[in-house]
PDB file of C-alpha atoms and ligand atoms in Angstrom:
ATOM      1  CA  MET B   1      26.294  23.194  -1.669  1.00  0.00           C
ATOM      2  CA  SER B   2      25.790  21.583  -4.922  1.00  0.00           C
ATOM      3  CA  ASP B   3      23.082  19.010  -5.452  1.00  0.00           C
ATOM      4  CA  ARG B   4      25.307  16.038  -7.077  1.00  0.00           C
ATOM      5  CA  PHE B   5      26.081  12.990  -5.362  1.00  0.00           C
ATOM      6  CA  THR B   6      29.717  12.523  -4.847  1.00  0.00           C
ATOM      7  CA  LEU B   7      31.777  10.953  -2.024  1.00  0.00           C
ATOM      8  CA  GLU B   8      32.332  14.542  -0.713  1.00  0.00           C
ATOM      9  CA  THR B   9      28.723  15.662  -0.795  1.00  0.00           C
ATOM     10  CA  LEU B  10      27.526  12.470   0.577  1.00  0.00           C
ATOM     11  CA  ARG B  11      30.191  12.307   3.133  1.00  0.00           C
ATOM     12  CA  ALA B  12      28.697  15.452   4.658  1.00  0.00           C
ATOM     13  CA  VAL B  13      25.192  14.034   4.682  1.00  0.00           C
ATOM     14  CA  MET B  14      25.897  10.431   5.992  1.00  0.00           C
ATOM     15  CA  ARG B  15      27.699  11.997   9.285  1.00  0.00           C
ATOM     16  CA  GLY B  16      29.804   9.400  10.232  1.00  0.00           C
ATOM     17  CA  ARG B  17      27.408   6.486   8.777  1.00  0.00           C
ATOM     18  CA  PRO B  18      29.228   3.514   7.162  1.00  0.00           C
ATOM     19  CA  PHE B  19      28.393   4.063   3.343  1.00  0.00           C
ATOM     20  CA  HIS B  20      29.016   2.966  -0.258  1.00  0.00           C
ATOM     21  CA  PHE B  21      28.152   5.225  -3.049  1.00  0.00           C
ATOM     22  CA  PHE B  22      28.237   4.279  -6.380  1.00  0.00           C
ATOM     23  CA  GLN B  23      27.796   6.404  -9.872  1.00  0.00           C
ATOM     24  CA  LYS B  24      26.159   2.954 -11.350  1.00  0.00           C
ATOM     25  CA  ILE B  25      25.399  -0.225  -9.975  1.00  0.00           C
ATOM     26  CA  GLY B  26      23.172  -3.283 -10.563  1.00  0.00           C
ATOM     27  CA  SER B  27      20.922  -2.742  -7.561  1.00  0.00           C
ATOM     28  CA  THR B  28      21.742  -1.179  -4.192  1.00  0.00           C
ATOM     29  CA  GLN B  29      19.836  -4.165  -2.463  1.00  0.00           C
ATOM     30  CA  ASP B  30      22.427  -6.723  -3.627  1.00  0.00           C
ATOM     31  CA  PHE B  31      25.214  -5.020  -2.433  1.00  0.00           C
ATOM     32  CA  ALA B  32      23.840  -4.252   0.689  1.00  0.00           C
ATOM     33  CA  ARG B  33      23.024  -7.716   1.204  1.00  0.00           C
ATOM     34  CA  GLU B  34      26.420  -8.983   0.479  1.00  0.00           C
ATOM     35  CA  TRP B  35      28.045  -6.371   2.736  1.00  0.00           C
ATOM     36  CA  ALA B  36      25.605  -7.233   5.580  1.00  0.00           C
ATOM     37  CA  LEU B  37      26.463 -10.850   5.206  1.00  0.00           C
ATOM     38  CA  SER B  38      30.319 -10.073   5.316  1.00  0.00           C
ATOM     39  CA  ASP B  39      30.600  -7.653   8.140  1.00  0.00           C
ATOM     40  CA  PRO B  40      28.715  -8.622  11.348  1.00  0.00           C
ATOM     41  CA  THR B  41      30.151  -5.195  12.764  1.00  0.00           C
ATOM     42  CA  LEU B  42      27.798  -2.906  10.863  1.00  0.00           C
ATOM     43  CA  PRO B  43      25.153  -1.014  13.181  1.00  0.00           C
ATOM     44  CA  GLY B  44      21.591  -2.255  12.686  1.00  0.00           C
ATOM     45  CA  GLY B  45      19.172   0.083  14.637  1.00  0.00           C
ATOM     46  CA  ASN B  46      20.007   0.310  18.376  1.00  0.00           C
ATOM     47  CA  PRO B  47      19.097   3.721  19.774  1.00  0.00           C
ATOM     48  CA  GLY B  48      22.076   5.929  18.931  1.00  0.00           C
ATOM     49  CA  ASP B  49      23.176   3.991  15.895  1.00  0.00           C
ATOM     50  CA  ARG B  50      23.722   5.564  12.437  1.00  0.00           C
ATOM     51  CA  LEU B  51      22.707   2.997  10.016  1.00  0.00           C
ATOM     52  CA  ALA B  52      24.901   1.688   6.889  1.00  0.00           C
ATOM     53  CA  VAL B  53      23.864   3.009   3.600  1.00  0.00           C
ATOM     54  CA  VAL B  54      24.111   1.973  -0.174  1.00  0.00           C
ATOM     55  CA  ILE B  55      23.400   4.911  -2.379  1.00  0.00           C
ATOM     56  CA  ALA B  56      23.762   4.846  -6.218  1.00  0.00           C
ATOM     57  CA  GLU B  57      23.218   7.557  -8.808  1.00  0.00           C
ATOM     58  CA  GLU B  58      21.951   4.829 -11.182  1.00  0.00           C
ATOM     59  CA  GLN B  59      21.001   1.154 -11.282  1.00  0.00           C
ATOM     60  CA  THR B  60      20.994  -1.263 -14.170  1.00  0.00           C
ATOM     61  CA  ALA B  61      19.283  -4.152 -12.252  1.00  0.00           C
ATOM     62  CA  GLY B  62      17.111  -2.000  -9.697  1.00  0.00           C
ATOM     63  CA  ARG B  63      14.067  -3.761  -8.376  1.00  0.00           C
ATOM     64  CA  GLY B  64      10.612  -2.715  -7.093  1.00  0.00           C
ATOM     65  CA  ARG B  65       7.839  -4.948  -5.338  1.00  0.00           C
ATOM     66  CA  GLN B  66       6.597  -8.243  -6.855  1.00  0.00           C
ATOM     67  CA  GLY B  67       9.599  -8.458  -9.481  1.00  0.00           C
ATOM     68  CA  ARG B  68       8.901  -5.242 -11.039  1.00  0.00           C
ATOM     69  CA  THR B  69      11.860  -3.110 -12.346  1.00  0.00           C
ATOM     70  CA  TRP B  70      12.922   0.358 -11.003  1.00  0.00           C
ATOM     71  CA  HIS B  71      14.879   2.266 -13.057  1.00  0.00           C
ATOM     72  CA  SER B  72      15.760   6.134 -12.869  1.00  0.00           C
ATOM     73  CA  PRO B  73      17.964   8.350 -15.109  1.00  0.00           C
ATOM     74  CA  PRO B  74      21.199   9.790 -13.138  1.00  0.00           C
ATOM     75  CA  GLU B  75      20.407  13.056 -10.883  1.00  0.00           C
ATOM     76  CA  SER B  76      16.755  12.682 -11.211  1.00  0.00           C
ATOM     77  CA  SER B  77      15.845  10.450  -8.058  1.00  0.00           C
ATOM     78  CA  ILE B  78      17.001   9.174  -4.672  1.00  0.00           C
ATOM     79  CA  MET B  79      17.878   5.581  -4.331  1.00  0.00           C
ATOM     80  CA  PHE B  80      19.461   3.932  -1.487  1.00  0.00           C
ATOM     81  CA  SER B  81      19.367   0.675   0.538  1.00  0.00           C
ATOM     82  CA  ALA B  82      19.873   0.488   4.263  1.00  0.00           C
ATOM     83  CA  ILE B  83      20.968  -1.976   6.451  1.00  0.00           C
ATOM     84  CA  LEU B  84      18.521  -2.758   9.402  1.00  0.00           C
ATOM     85  CA  LYS B  85      19.078  -5.852  12.254  1.00  0.00           C
ATOM     86  CA  PRO B  86      15.812  -5.903  13.706  1.00  0.00           C
ATOM     87  CA  SER B  87      14.648  -7.804  17.017  1.00  0.00           C
ATOM     88  CA  LEU B  88      11.224  -8.859  15.421  1.00  0.00           C
ATOM     89  CA  PRO B  89       9.606 -11.884  15.246  1.00  0.00           C
ATOM     90  CA  PRO B  90       9.208 -12.743  11.515  1.00  0.00           C
ATOM     91  CA  GLU B  91       5.556 -11.804  11.365  1.00  0.00           C
ATOM     92  CA  LYS B  92       6.154  -8.308  12.367  1.00  0.00           C
ATOM     93  CA  LEU B  93       9.179  -7.858   9.883  1.00  0.00           C
ATOM     94  CA  SER B  94       6.589  -5.618   7.811  1.00  0.00           C
ATOM     95  CA  ARG B  95       7.595  -2.903  10.692  1.00  0.00           C
ATOM     96  CA  VAL B  96      10.711  -2.602   8.448  1.00  0.00           C
ATOM     97  CA  THR B  97       8.648  -1.438   5.430  1.00  0.00           C
ATOM     98  CA  MET B  98       6.181   0.711   7.382  1.00  0.00           C
ATOM     99  CA  ALA B  99       9.226   2.439   8.528  1.00  0.00           C
ATOM    100  CA  GLY B 100      10.260   3.061   5.103  1.00  0.00           C
ATOM    101  CA  GLY B 101       7.093   4.535   4.312  1.00  0.00           C
ATOM    102  CA  VAL B 102       7.027   6.628   7.331  1.00  0.00           C
ATOM    103  CA  VAL B 103      10.431   8.166   7.189  1.00  0.00           C
ATOM    104  CA  VAL B 104       9.642   9.505   3.583  1.00  0.00           C
ATOM    105  CA  ALA B 105       6.471  10.705   4.323  1.00  0.00           C
ATOM    106  CA  GLU B 106       7.603  12.659   7.661  1.00  0.00           C
ATOM    107  CA  SER B 107      10.415  13.837   5.488  1.00  0.00           C
ATOM    108  CA  LEU B 108       8.243  15.375   2.853  1.00  0.00           C
ATOM    109  CA  PHE B 109       5.737  16.660   5.342  1.00  0.00           C
ATOM    110  CA  PRO B 110       7.272  20.109   6.188  1.00  0.00           C
ATOM    111  CA  THR B 111       6.920  20.920   2.361  1.00  0.00           C
ATOM    112  CA  LEU B 112       4.234  19.041   0.952  1.00  0.00           C
ATOM    113  CA  ARG B 113       2.028  18.531   4.152  1.00  0.00           C
ATOM    114  CA  GLN B 114      -0.959  16.379   3.931  1.00  0.00           C
ATOM    115  CA  ALA B 115      -0.456  16.163   0.120  1.00  0.00           C
ATOM    116  CA  VAL B 116       1.857  13.027   0.955  1.00  0.00           C
ATOM    117  CA  LYS B 117       0.208   9.710   1.582  1.00  0.00           C
ATOM    118  CA  LEU B 118       0.995   6.349   1.675  1.00  0.00           C
ATOM    119  CA  LYS B 119      -0.757   3.517  -0.378  1.00  0.00           C
ATOM    120  CA  TRP B 120      -0.911   0.453   1.237  1.00  0.00           C
ATOM    121  CA  PRO B 121       1.362  -1.094   1.931  1.00  0.00           C
ATOM    122  CA  ASN B 122       4.020   1.131   1.092  1.00  0.00           C
ATOM    123  CA  ASP B 123       3.885   3.303  -2.098  1.00  0.00           C
ATOM    124  CA  ILE B 124       4.635   7.075  -1.496  1.00  0.00           C
ATOM    125  CA  LEU B 125       1.880   8.986  -3.115  1.00  0.00           C
ATOM    126  CA  ILE B 126       1.856  12.577  -3.715  1.00  0.00           C
ATOM    127  CA  ARG B 127      -1.579  14.245  -4.636  1.00  0.00           C
ATOM    128  CA  GLY B 128      -2.697  10.465  -5.427  1.00  0.00           C
ATOM    129  CA  LYS B 129       0.143   9.756  -7.675  1.00  0.00           C
ATOM    130  CA  LYS B 130       3.286   7.407  -7.163  1.00  0.00           C
ATOM    131  CA  ALA B 131       6.469   9.588  -6.186  1.00  0.00           C
ATOM    132  CA  GLY B 132       8.368   6.572  -4.491  1.00  0.00           C
ATOM    133  CA  GLY B 133       8.510   3.166  -3.232  1.00  0.00           C
ATOM    134  CA  VAL B 134       9.918   0.893  -0.701  1.00  0.00           C
ATOM    135  CA  LEU B 135      11.297  -2.488  -1.081  1.00  0.00           C
ATOM    136  CA  SER B 136      12.562  -4.335   2.015  1.00  0.00           C
ATOM    137  CA  GLU B 137      14.298  -7.979   1.703  1.00  0.00           C
ATOM    138  CA  ALA B 138      15.119 -10.048   4.511  1.00  0.00           C
ATOM    139  CA  ILE B 139      18.296 -12.007   4.797  1.00  0.00           C
ATOM    140  CA  TRP B 140      18.346 -15.350   6.640  1.00  0.00           C
ATOM    141  CA  VAL B 141      21.305 -17.484   7.511  1.00  0.00           C
ATOM    142  CA  GLY B 142      19.572 -20.850   8.337  1.00  0.00           C
ATOM    143  CA  ASP B 143      16.730 -19.972  10.914  1.00  0.00           C
ATOM    144  CA  THR B 144      18.483 -16.765  11.839  1.00  0.00           C
ATOM    145  CA  LEU B 145      17.774 -13.354  10.663  1.00  0.00           C
ATOM    146  CA  CYS B 146      21.026 -11.871   9.429  1.00  0.00           C
ATOM    147  CA  ALA B 147      19.530  -8.364   8.421  1.00  0.00           C
ATOM    148  CA  VAL B 148      16.813  -6.455   6.613  1.00  0.00           C
ATOM    149  CA  VAL B 149      17.721  -4.539   3.882  1.00  0.00           C
ATOM    150  CA  LEU B 150      15.465  -1.239   3.116  1.00  0.00           C
ATOM    151  CA  GLY B 151      15.475   0.166  -0.239  1.00  0.00           C
ATOM    152  CA  ILE B 152      13.877   3.290  -0.857  1.00  0.00           C
ATOM    153  CA  GLY B 153      13.327   4.954  -4.208  1.00  0.00           C
ATOM    154  CA  LEU B 154      11.951   8.515  -4.564  1.00  0.00           C
ATOM    155  CA  ASN B 155      11.231  10.204  -7.731  1.00  0.00           C
ATOM    156  CA  MET B 156      12.638  13.891  -7.612  1.00  0.00           C
ATOM    157  CA  ARG B 157      12.879  15.161 -11.057  1.00  0.00           C
ATOM    158  CA  ILE B 158      12.310  12.499 -13.552  1.00  0.00           C
ATOM    159  CA  ASP B 159      11.154  13.656 -16.879  1.00  0.00           C
ATOM    160  CA  LEU B 160       7.380  12.192 -16.563  1.00  0.00           C
ATOM    161  CA  ASN B 161       7.425  11.373 -20.347  1.00  0.00           C
ATOM    162  CA  TYR B 162      10.350   8.955 -19.879  1.00  0.00           C
ATOM    163  CA  LEU B 163       8.321   7.263 -17.081  1.00  0.00           C
ATOM    164  CA  ASN B 164       5.229   7.030 -18.767  1.00  0.00           C
ATOM    165  CA  ASN B 165       6.499   5.843 -22.213  1.00  0.00           C
ATOM    166  CA  GLN B 166       9.781   3.970 -20.912  1.00  0.00           C
ATOM    167  CA  VAL B 167       8.837   2.315 -17.956  1.00  0.00           C
ATOM    168  CA  ARG B 168       5.163   2.142 -18.410  1.00  0.00           C
ATOM    169  CA  PRO B 169       3.756   2.312 -14.887  1.00  0.00           C
ATOM    170  CA  SER B 170       0.487   0.694 -13.922  1.00  0.00           C
ATOM    171  CA  TYR B 171      -0.213   3.824 -11.749  1.00  0.00           C
ATOM    172  CA  PRO B 172      -0.080   7.682 -12.146  1.00  0.00           C
ATOM    173  CA  VAL B 173       3.290   8.728 -11.392  1.00  0.00           C
ATOM    174  CA  THR B 174       4.764  12.021 -10.210  1.00  0.00           C
ATOM    175  CA  ASN B 175       8.027  13.766  -8.995  1.00  0.00           C
ATOM    176  CA  VAL B 176       8.659  15.839  -5.506  1.00  0.00           C
ATOM    177  CA  GLU B 177       9.614  18.620  -7.628  1.00  0.00           C
ATOM    178  CA  THR B 178       6.735  18.494  -9.841  1.00  0.00           C
ATOM    179  CA  GLU B 179       4.393  18.485  -6.865  1.00  0.00           C
ATOM    180  CA  LEU B 180       6.196  21.045  -5.145  1.00  0.00           C
ATOM    181  CA  GLY B 181       6.481  23.385  -8.011  1.00  0.00           C
ATOM    182  CA  ARG B 182      10.242  24.052  -7.590  1.00  0.00           C
ATOM    183  CA  THR B 183      13.341  22.543  -6.952  1.00  0.00           C
ATOM    184  CA  MET B 184      14.331  20.636  -3.782  1.00  0.00           C
ATOM    185  CA  LYS B 185      17.992  19.502  -2.803  1.00  0.00           C
ATOM    186  CA  ARG B 186      18.171  15.674  -3.044  1.00  0.00           C
ATOM    187  CA  LEU B 187      20.815  16.010  -0.403  1.00  0.00           C
ATOM    188  CA  ASP B 188      19.037  17.885   2.197  1.00  0.00           C
ATOM    189  CA  LEU B 189      16.013  15.459   1.734  1.00  0.00           C
ATOM    190  CA  LEU B 190      18.308  12.587   2.004  1.00  0.00           C
ATOM    191  CA  GLN B 191      19.581  13.745   5.051  1.00  0.00           C
ATOM    192  CA  LEU B 192      16.410  14.364   6.805  1.00  0.00           C
ATOM    193  CA  ILE B 193      15.051  10.955   5.723  1.00  0.00           C
ATOM    194  CA  LEU B 194      18.309   9.025   6.941  1.00  0.00           C
ATOM    195  CA  SER B 195      18.074  10.845  10.254  1.00  0.00           C
ATOM    196  CA  ARG B 196      14.185   9.649  10.492  1.00  0.00           C
ATOM    197  CA  LEU B 197      15.349   6.427   9.536  1.00  0.00           C
ATOM    198  CA  ASP B 198      17.939   6.141  12.510  1.00  0.00           C
ATOM    199  CA  HIS B 199      15.113   7.034  14.747  1.00  0.00           C
ATOM    200  CA  TRP B 200      12.630   4.601  13.611  1.00  0.00           C
ATOM    201  CA  ALA B 201      14.824   1.539  13.242  1.00  0.00           C
ATOM    202  CA  ALA B 202      15.326   2.019  17.049  1.00  0.00           C
ATOM    203  CA  HIS B 203      11.420   2.010  17.430  1.00  0.00           C
ATOM    204  CA  LEU B 204      10.272  -0.697  15.185  1.00  0.00           C
ATOM    205  CA  ASP B 205       8.369  -2.489  17.768  1.00  0.00           C
ATOM    206  CA  THR B 206       6.153   0.339  18.935  1.00  0.00           C
ATOM    207  CA  VAL B 207       2.681   1.394  18.765  1.00  0.00           C
ATOM    208  CA  ASN B 208       3.723   4.807  17.604  1.00  0.00           C
ATOM    209  CA  LEU B 209       5.340   3.552  14.579  1.00  0.00           C
ATOM    210  CA  PHE B 210       2.034   1.592  13.663  1.00  0.00           C
ATOM    211  CA  GLU B 211      -0.228   4.582  14.285  1.00  0.00           C
ATOM    212  CA  THR B 212       2.078   6.847  12.314  1.00  0.00           C
ATOM    213  CA  TRP B 213       2.158   4.653   9.488  1.00  0.00           C
ATOM    214  CA  ARG B 214      -1.726   3.666   9.719  1.00  0.00           C
ATOM    215  CA  GLN B 215      -2.470   7.537   9.853  1.00  0.00           C
ATOM    216  CA  ARG B 216      -0.672   8.259   6.795  1.00  0.00           C
ATOM    217  CA  LEU B 217      -2.720   5.654   4.690  1.00  0.00           C
ATOM    218  CA  SER B 218      -4.638   6.721   1.761  1.00  0.00           C
ATOM    219  CA  THR B 219      -6.188   3.379   1.269  1.00  0.00           C
ATOM    220  CA  LEU B 220      -8.534   2.999   4.464  1.00  0.00           C
ATOM    221  CA  GLY B 221     -12.050   3.659   3.615  1.00  0.00           C
ATOM    222  CA  GLN B 222     -11.253   3.250  -0.364  1.00  0.00           C
ATOM    223  CA  ARG B 223     -12.845   0.803  -2.837  1.00  0.00           C
ATOM    224  CA  VAL B 224      -9.936  -1.340  -3.844  1.00  0.00           C
ATOM    225  CA  THR B 225      -9.338  -4.239  -6.028  1.00  0.00           C
ATOM    226  CA  VAL B 226      -6.840  -6.769  -4.813  1.00  0.00           C
ATOM    227  CA  HIS B 227      -4.654  -8.790  -7.133  1.00  0.00           C
ATOM    228  CA  THR B 228      -3.877 -12.126  -6.144  1.00  0.00           C
ATOM    229  CA  ASP B 229      -0.802 -13.301  -8.805  1.00  0.00           C
ATOM    230  CA  LEU B 230       0.553 -16.174  -7.016  1.00  0.00           C
ATOM    231  CA  GLY B 231      -2.234 -18.517  -8.366  1.00  0.00           C
ATOM    232  CA  HIS B 232      -3.256 -19.876  -4.715  1.00  0.00           C
ATOM    233  CA  SER B 233      -6.895 -18.822  -5.291  1.00  0.00           C
ATOM    234  CA  SER B 234      -9.346 -19.535  -8.036  1.00  0.00           C
ATOM    235  CA  GLU B 235      -9.938 -15.813  -8.515  1.00  0.00           C
ATOM    236  CA  ALA B 236      -7.355 -13.703  -9.883  1.00  0.00           C
ATOM    237  CA  SER B 237      -8.422 -10.411  -8.281  1.00  0.00           C
ATOM    238  CA  TYR B 238     -11.505  -9.476  -6.197  1.00  0.00           C
ATOM    239  CA  GLY B 239     -13.250  -5.917  -5.042  1.00  0.00           C
ATOM    240  CA  GLY B 240     -13.928  -4.531  -1.777  1.00  0.00           C
ATOM    241  CA  VAL B 241     -13.632  -1.799   0.800  1.00  0.00           C
ATOM    242  CA  ALA B 242     -10.177  -1.401   2.481  1.00  0.00           C
ATOM    243  CA  GLU B 243     -11.686  -1.466   5.962  1.00  0.00           C
ATOM    244  CA  SER B 244      -8.539  -1.418   8.320  1.00  0.00           C
ATOM    245  CA  VAL B 245      -5.025  -2.700   9.108  1.00  0.00           C
ATOM    246  CA  ASP B 246      -3.280  -4.663  11.856  1.00  0.00           C
ATOM    247  CA  GLU B 247      -0.208  -4.201  13.711  1.00  0.00           C
ATOM    248  CA  PHE B 248       1.488  -6.730  11.336  1.00  0.00           C
ATOM    249  CA  GLY B 249       0.763  -4.784   8.241  1.00  0.00           C
ATOM    250  CA  ALA B 250      -2.153  -6.805   7.112  1.00  0.00           C
ATOM    251  CA  LEU B 251      -5.121  -5.165   5.329  1.00  0.00           C
ATOM    252  CA  PHE B 252      -8.716  -6.284   6.008  1.00  0.00           C
ATOM    253  CA  VAL B 253     -10.865  -5.835   2.946  1.00  0.00           C
ATOM    254  CA  ARG B 254     -14.878  -6.143   3.217  1.00  0.00           C
ATOM    255  CA  LEU B 255     -16.150  -7.921   0.032  1.00  0.00           C
ATOM    256  CA  ASP B 256     -19.382  -6.823  -1.336  1.00  0.00           C
ATOM    257  CA  ASP B 257     -21.133 -10.131   0.154  1.00  0.00           C
ATOM    258  CA  GLY B 258     -19.888  -8.813   3.627  1.00  0.00           C
ATOM    259  CA  GLU B 259     -17.074 -11.379   4.227  1.00  0.00           C
ATOM    260  CA  LEU B 260     -13.976  -9.779   5.759  1.00  0.00           C
ATOM    261  CA  ARG B 261     -10.570 -10.787   4.232  1.00  0.00           C
ATOM    262  CA  ARG B 262      -7.298 -10.235   5.538  1.00  0.00           C
ATOM    263  CA  VAL B 263      -4.299  -9.716   2.944  1.00  0.00           C
ATOM    264  CA  LEU B 264      -0.723  -9.582   3.249  1.00  0.00           C
ATOM    265  CA  ALA B 265       1.422  -7.383   1.207  1.00  0.00           C
ATOM    266  CA  ALA B 266       3.492 -10.168   0.264  1.00  0.00           C
ATOM    267  CA  ASP B 267       0.529 -11.934  -1.501  1.00  0.00           C
ATOM    268  CA  VAL B 268      -1.144  -9.358  -3.536  1.00  0.00           C
ATOM    269  CA  SER B 269      -1.065  -6.148  -5.384  1.00  0.00           C
ATOM    270  CA  LEU B 270      -3.625  -3.557  -4.956  1.00  0.00           C
ATOM    271  CA  THR B 271      -5.385  -1.082  -6.858  1.00  0.00           C
ATOM    272  CA  GLU B 272      -7.116   2.065  -5.278  1.00  0.00           C
ATOM    273  CA  ILE B 273     -10.228   3.253  -7.071  1.00  0.00           C
ATOM    274  CA  PRO B 274     -10.707   6.828  -6.963  1.00  0.00           C
ATOM    275  CA  GLU B 275     -13.979   8.031  -5.378  1.00  0.00           C
ATOM    276  CA  SER B 276     -15.205   9.694  -8.908  1.00  0.00           C
ATOM    277  CA  THR B 277     -15.256   6.374 -10.947  1.00  0.00           C
TER     278      THR B 277
HETATM  279  C1  LIG M 301       8.321  -0.411  -5.132  1.00  0.00           C
HETATM  280  O1  LIG M 301       7.660   0.707  -5.371  1.00  0.00           O
HETATM  281  O2  LIG M 301       8.099  -1.198  -5.839  1.00  0.00           O
HETATM  282  C2  LIG M 301       9.564  -0.294  -4.753  1.00  0.00           C
HETATM  283  C3  LIG M 301      10.839   0.164  -5.429  1.00  0.00           C
HETATM  284  C4  LIG M 301      12.171   0.415  -4.560  1.00  0.00           C
HETATM  285  C5  LIG M 301      13.258   0.993  -5.348  1.00  0.00           C
HETATM  286  C6  LIG M 301      14.497   0.896  -4.342  1.00  0.00           C
HETATM  287  S1  LIG M 301      15.618   1.894  -5.380  1.00  0.00           S
HETATM  288  C7  LIG M 301      16.913   1.445  -4.148  1.00  0.00           C
HETATM  289  C8  LIG M 301      16.794   0.247  -3.960  1.00  0.00           C
HETATM  290  N1  LIG M 301      17.419  -0.637  -4.912  1.00  0.00           N
HETATM  291  C9  LIG M 301      16.764  -1.494  -5.778  1.00  0.00           C
HETATM  292  O3  LIG M 301      16.951  -2.391  -6.679  1.00  0.00           O
HETATM  293  N2  LIG M 301      15.447  -1.318  -5.460  1.00  0.00           N
HETATM  294  C10 LIG M 301      15.078  -0.086  -4.172  1.00  0.00           C
END
């Protein structure tokens, strides 16, 4: 089978899932949001459900966490948004983001083994470099949660010069194929990711998901700098050691003066400081 995304090749991978495919779109997140709002009959993560997916070869307004842009040239990555309808209290919606990181890490495990880790809260790292990321956006209608759109972007074979020169990431970046040292079919990996996502979407509120996520975090035990960009605090950033996480996805950072701070992904960005520095 070819590795091109076409309606035909994707239909084989989607196995009956409701899906839309675009050669080019603004952001799959926006389309998925409108779709979820307009079609209340979409599946959402009950056992046996196959989640609805919006996938694109190219995005002109792709976005990452904290207002960053996310762009990759056609045929060089996997970019999609899945629609979930979790029965979770608002403080546990981070479970959806956890599931996003876990499914990518699990899907790469057979080939890359322990080289794949998650940087809190949900960057996908291979040998310490960022290969992908997860963005989840809740859709509220008044006080009611309509759905959560889970977006995943994974670099497969992007020219790293392009990424470093055009996109100027704040973190070292890599590709799945660069780290693997050979090609890997996007369609095969996508199929694996989606089937793991169907599984975890039906098990969001479980200790198992939390533990699987926690065990894959590279961040724990590391020295980190927490950047608070929202202006709530007089300090723009502070350093400490990432000590633990809780079931709501928050990170506990031990400051040098002994204080333990609980940080939420929505409030901060994080730099891991490699042990050698
Ligand atoms: C991050 O690391 O900041 C998250 C990146 C998420 C990118 C994906 S690509 C598919 C989906 N559509 C978007 O516009 N963003 C997400």
